[in-house]
Amino acid sequence: MAEISVPTLILFIASIVIAAGVAGVLIDTVSGISNAVDDRGGDVSKSIKTDAEIISDPEAGVYDETNDTLTLYVKNTGVRTLSADARTVDLFVDGRYQTAVSVSVVSSDEWTPNAVVRVVATGVTLSAGDHRVKLVVDTDEETFEFRTS
């Protein structure tokens, strides 16, 4: 009977050692995943709270061909105050990044929820036809289409 107990005891101890090693690796992996989810959760929360809508009328002449300027009105429809600064707004006209962009608040002192800003891009030369604007504010992307004559 002792002959059966010794090999069984050795296998039992080996099983416990292997299980402890596996548990240590799993705890480390789960901890790493948890930290990554926490970090990404903050970014997603900011992204969810950020929303802007282009409220310009495409029929109202957003493009001034005399001065080569494009003017858009953008409303903050999110739940947090956004920075009304040209460095936080990226503007693409027909796929071309615009560098000469100014942003000014129209309806209040800050770009708070429900406030409107005027985004003006200068030096924009457009031919007659259909055009597409992509506006990126933080992580929110909006598309606006209009026609010039």
GROMACS .gro file of C-alpha atoms in nm:
model
  149
    1MET     CA    1   0.000   0.000   0.000
    2ALA     CA    2   0.289   0.235   0.066
    3GLU     CA    3   0.413   0.169  -0.285
    4ILE     CA    4   0.098   0.325  -0.436
    5SER     CA    5   0.094   0.623  -0.196
    6VAL     CA    6   0.445   0.755  -0.277
    7PRO     CA    7   0.396   0.790  -0.656
    8THR     CA    8   0.050   0.936  -0.601
    9LEU     CA    9   0.192   1.188  -0.353
   10ILE     CA   10   0.467   1.287  -0.600
   11LEU     CA   11   0.212   1.338  -0.880
   12PHE     CA   12  -0.012   1.537  -0.645
   13ILE     CA   13   0.274   1.770  -0.542
   14ALA     CA   14   0.378   1.815  -0.907
   15SER     CA   15   0.019   1.901  -0.999
   16ILE     CA   16   0.002   2.163  -0.723
   17VAL     CA   17   0.332   2.323  -0.838
   18ILE     CA   18   0.216   2.338  -1.202
   19ALA     CA   19  -0.124   2.480  -1.099
   20ALA     CA   20   0.045   2.752  -0.891
   21GLY     CA   21   0.266   2.848  -1.187
   22VAL     CA   22  -0.029   2.865  -1.424
   23ALA     CA   23  -0.229   3.071  -1.172
   24GLY     CA   24   0.059   3.320  -1.141
   25VAL     CA   25   0.077   3.366  -1.519
   26LEU     CA   26  -0.301   3.406  -1.544
   27ILE     CA   27  -0.310   3.665  -1.266
   28ASP     CA   28  -0.036   3.866  -1.439
   29THR     CA   29  -0.215   3.847  -1.775
   30VAL     CA   30  -0.554   3.943  -1.632
   31SER     CA   31  -0.395   4.235  -1.446
   32GLY     CA   32  -0.237   4.362  -1.768
   33ILE     CA   33  -0.566   4.335  -1.957
   34SER     CA   34  -0.750   4.513  -1.677
   35ASN     CA   35  -0.505   4.805  -1.684
   36ALA     CA   36  -0.537   4.831  -2.063
   37VAL     CA   37  -0.918   4.835  -2.039
   38ASP     CA   38  -0.903   5.110  -1.774
   39ASP     CA   39  -0.676   5.324  -1.992
   40ARG     CA   40  -0.886   5.273  -2.304
   41GLY     CA   41  -1.207   5.333  -2.107
   42GLY     CA   42  -1.097   5.690  -2.029
   43ASP     CA   43  -1.029   5.757  -2.397
   44VAL     CA   44  -1.364   5.610  -2.501
   45SER     CA   45  -1.545   5.812  -2.234
   46LYS     CA   46  -1.391   6.135  -2.369
   47SER     CA   47  -1.482   6.031  -2.723
   48ILE     CA   48  -1.842   5.957  -2.629
   49LYS     CA   49  -1.880   6.295  -2.459
   50THR     CA   50  -1.742   6.477  -2.765
   51ASP     CA   51  -1.982   6.551  -3.047
   52ALA     CA   52  -2.001   6.836  -3.295
   53GLU     CA   53  -2.237   6.890  -3.587
   54ILE     CA   54  -2.187   7.107  -3.892
   55ILE     CA   55  -2.504   7.317  -3.906
   56SER     CA   56  -2.420   7.526  -4.213
   57ASP     CA   57  -2.670   7.517  -4.496
   58PRO     CA   58  -2.505   7.373  -4.808
   59GLU     CA   59  -2.737   7.584  -5.024
   60ALA     CA   60  -2.645   7.910  -4.847
   61GLY     CA   61  -2.309   7.964  -5.011
   62VAL     CA   62  -2.048   7.844  -4.764
   63TYR     CA   63  -1.774   7.916  -5.018
   64ASP     CA   64  -1.673   8.271  -5.114
   65GLU     CA   65  -1.486   8.244  -5.443
   66THR     CA   66  -1.395   8.614  -5.441
   67ASN     CA   67  -1.192   8.577  -5.120
   68ASP     CA   68  -1.120   8.202  -5.152
   69THR     CA   69  -1.270   8.133  -4.809
   70LEU     CA   70  -1.485   7.852  -4.678
   71THR     CA   71  -1.702   7.928  -4.374
   72LEU     CA   72  -1.872   7.658  -4.168
   73TYR     CA   73  -2.082   7.685  -3.854
   74VAL     CA   74  -2.033   7.400  -3.609
   75LYS     CA   75  -2.247   7.329  -3.303
   76ASN     CA   76  -2.118   7.150  -2.995
   77THR     CA   77  -2.380   6.877  -2.946
   78GLY     CA   78  -2.173   6.685  -2.691
   79VAL     CA   79  -2.179   6.710  -2.313
   80ARG     CA   80  -1.839   6.868  -2.251
   81THR     CA   81  -1.687   7.206  -2.329
   82LEU     CA   82  -1.457   7.195  -2.630
   83SER     CA   83  -1.156   7.410  -2.706
   84ALA     CA   84  -1.240   7.673  -2.968
   85ASP     CA   85  -0.889   7.670  -3.107
   86ALA     CA   86  -0.768   7.600  -3.459
   87ARG     CA   87  -0.517   7.350  -3.316
   88THR     CA   88  -0.800   7.122  -3.199
   89VAL     CA   89  -0.988   7.132  -3.530
   90ASP     CA   90  -0.867   6.951  -3.842
   91LEU     CA   91  -1.029   7.047  -4.170
   92PHE     CA   92  -1.003   6.861  -4.500
   93VAL     CA   93  -1.154   7.003  -4.820
   94ASP     CA   94  -1.179   6.749  -5.100
   95GLY     CA   95  -0.919   6.539  -4.920
   96ARG     CA   96  -0.668   6.824  -4.879
   97TYR     CA   97  -0.567   6.928  -4.528
   98GLN     CA   98  -0.625   7.298  -4.463
   99THR     CA   99  -0.363   7.482  -4.257
  100ALA     CA  100  -0.506   7.837  -4.265
  101VAL     CA  101  -0.805   7.776  -4.038
  102SER     CA  102  -0.949   8.006  -3.772
  103VAL     CA  103  -1.211   7.920  -3.513
  104SER     CA  104  -1.423   8.176  -3.328
  105VAL     CA  105  -1.714   8.128  -3.090
  106VAL     CA  106  -2.036   8.284  -3.219
  107SER     CA  107  -2.295   8.235  -2.947
  108SER     CA  108  -2.100   8.265  -2.618
  109ASP     CA  109  -1.753   8.306  -2.468
  110GLU     CA  110  -1.666   7.935  -2.473
  111TRP     CA  111  -1.755   7.640  -2.694
  112THR     CA  112  -1.984   7.490  -2.435
  113PRO     CA  113  -2.255   7.235  -2.515
  114ASN     CA  114  -2.506   7.387  -2.762
  115ALA     CA  115  -2.271   7.676  -2.847
  116VAL     CA  116  -2.173   7.746  -3.207
  117VAL     CA  117  -1.835   7.830  -3.359
  118ARG     CA  118  -1.744   7.972  -3.696
  119VAL     CA  119  -1.469   7.780  -3.875
  120VAL     CA  120  -1.310   7.979  -4.156
  121ALA     CA  121  -1.055   7.832  -4.396
  122THR     CA  122  -0.871   8.083  -4.612
  123GLY     CA  123  -0.680   8.018  -4.930
  124VAL     CA  124  -0.926   7.753  -5.048
  125THR     CA  125  -0.958   7.746  -5.426
  126LEU     CA  126  -1.248   7.537  -5.554
  127SER     CA  127  -1.377   7.478  -5.902
  128ALA     CA  128  -1.746   7.458  -5.987
  129GLY     CA  129  -1.908   7.132  -5.883
  130ASP     CA  130  -1.956   6.908  -5.582
  131HIS     CA  131  -1.719   6.928  -5.286
  132ARG     CA  132  -1.673   6.743  -4.960
  133VAL     CA  133  -1.546   6.873  -4.625
  134LYS     CA  134  -1.433   6.654  -4.338
  135LEU     CA  135  -1.408   6.819  -3.997
  136VAL     CA  136  -1.238   6.647  -3.705
  137VAL     CA  137  -1.284   6.784  -3.352
  138ASP     CA  138  -1.087   6.579  -3.099
  139THR     CA  139  -1.203   6.231  -3.204
  140ASP     CA  140  -1.538   6.327  -3.358
  141GLU     CA  141  -1.554   6.330  -3.739
  142GLU     CA  142  -1.818   6.511  -3.941
  143THR     CA  143  -1.871   6.524  -4.318
  144PHE     CA  144  -2.030   6.810  -4.509
  145GLU     CA  145  -2.109   6.818  -4.880
  146PHE     CA  146  -2.188   7.126  -5.086
  147ARG     CA  147  -2.191   7.250  -5.445
  148THR     CA  148  -2.027   7.555  -5.599
  149SER     CA  149  -2.134   7.717  -5.921
   0.00000   0.00000   0.00000
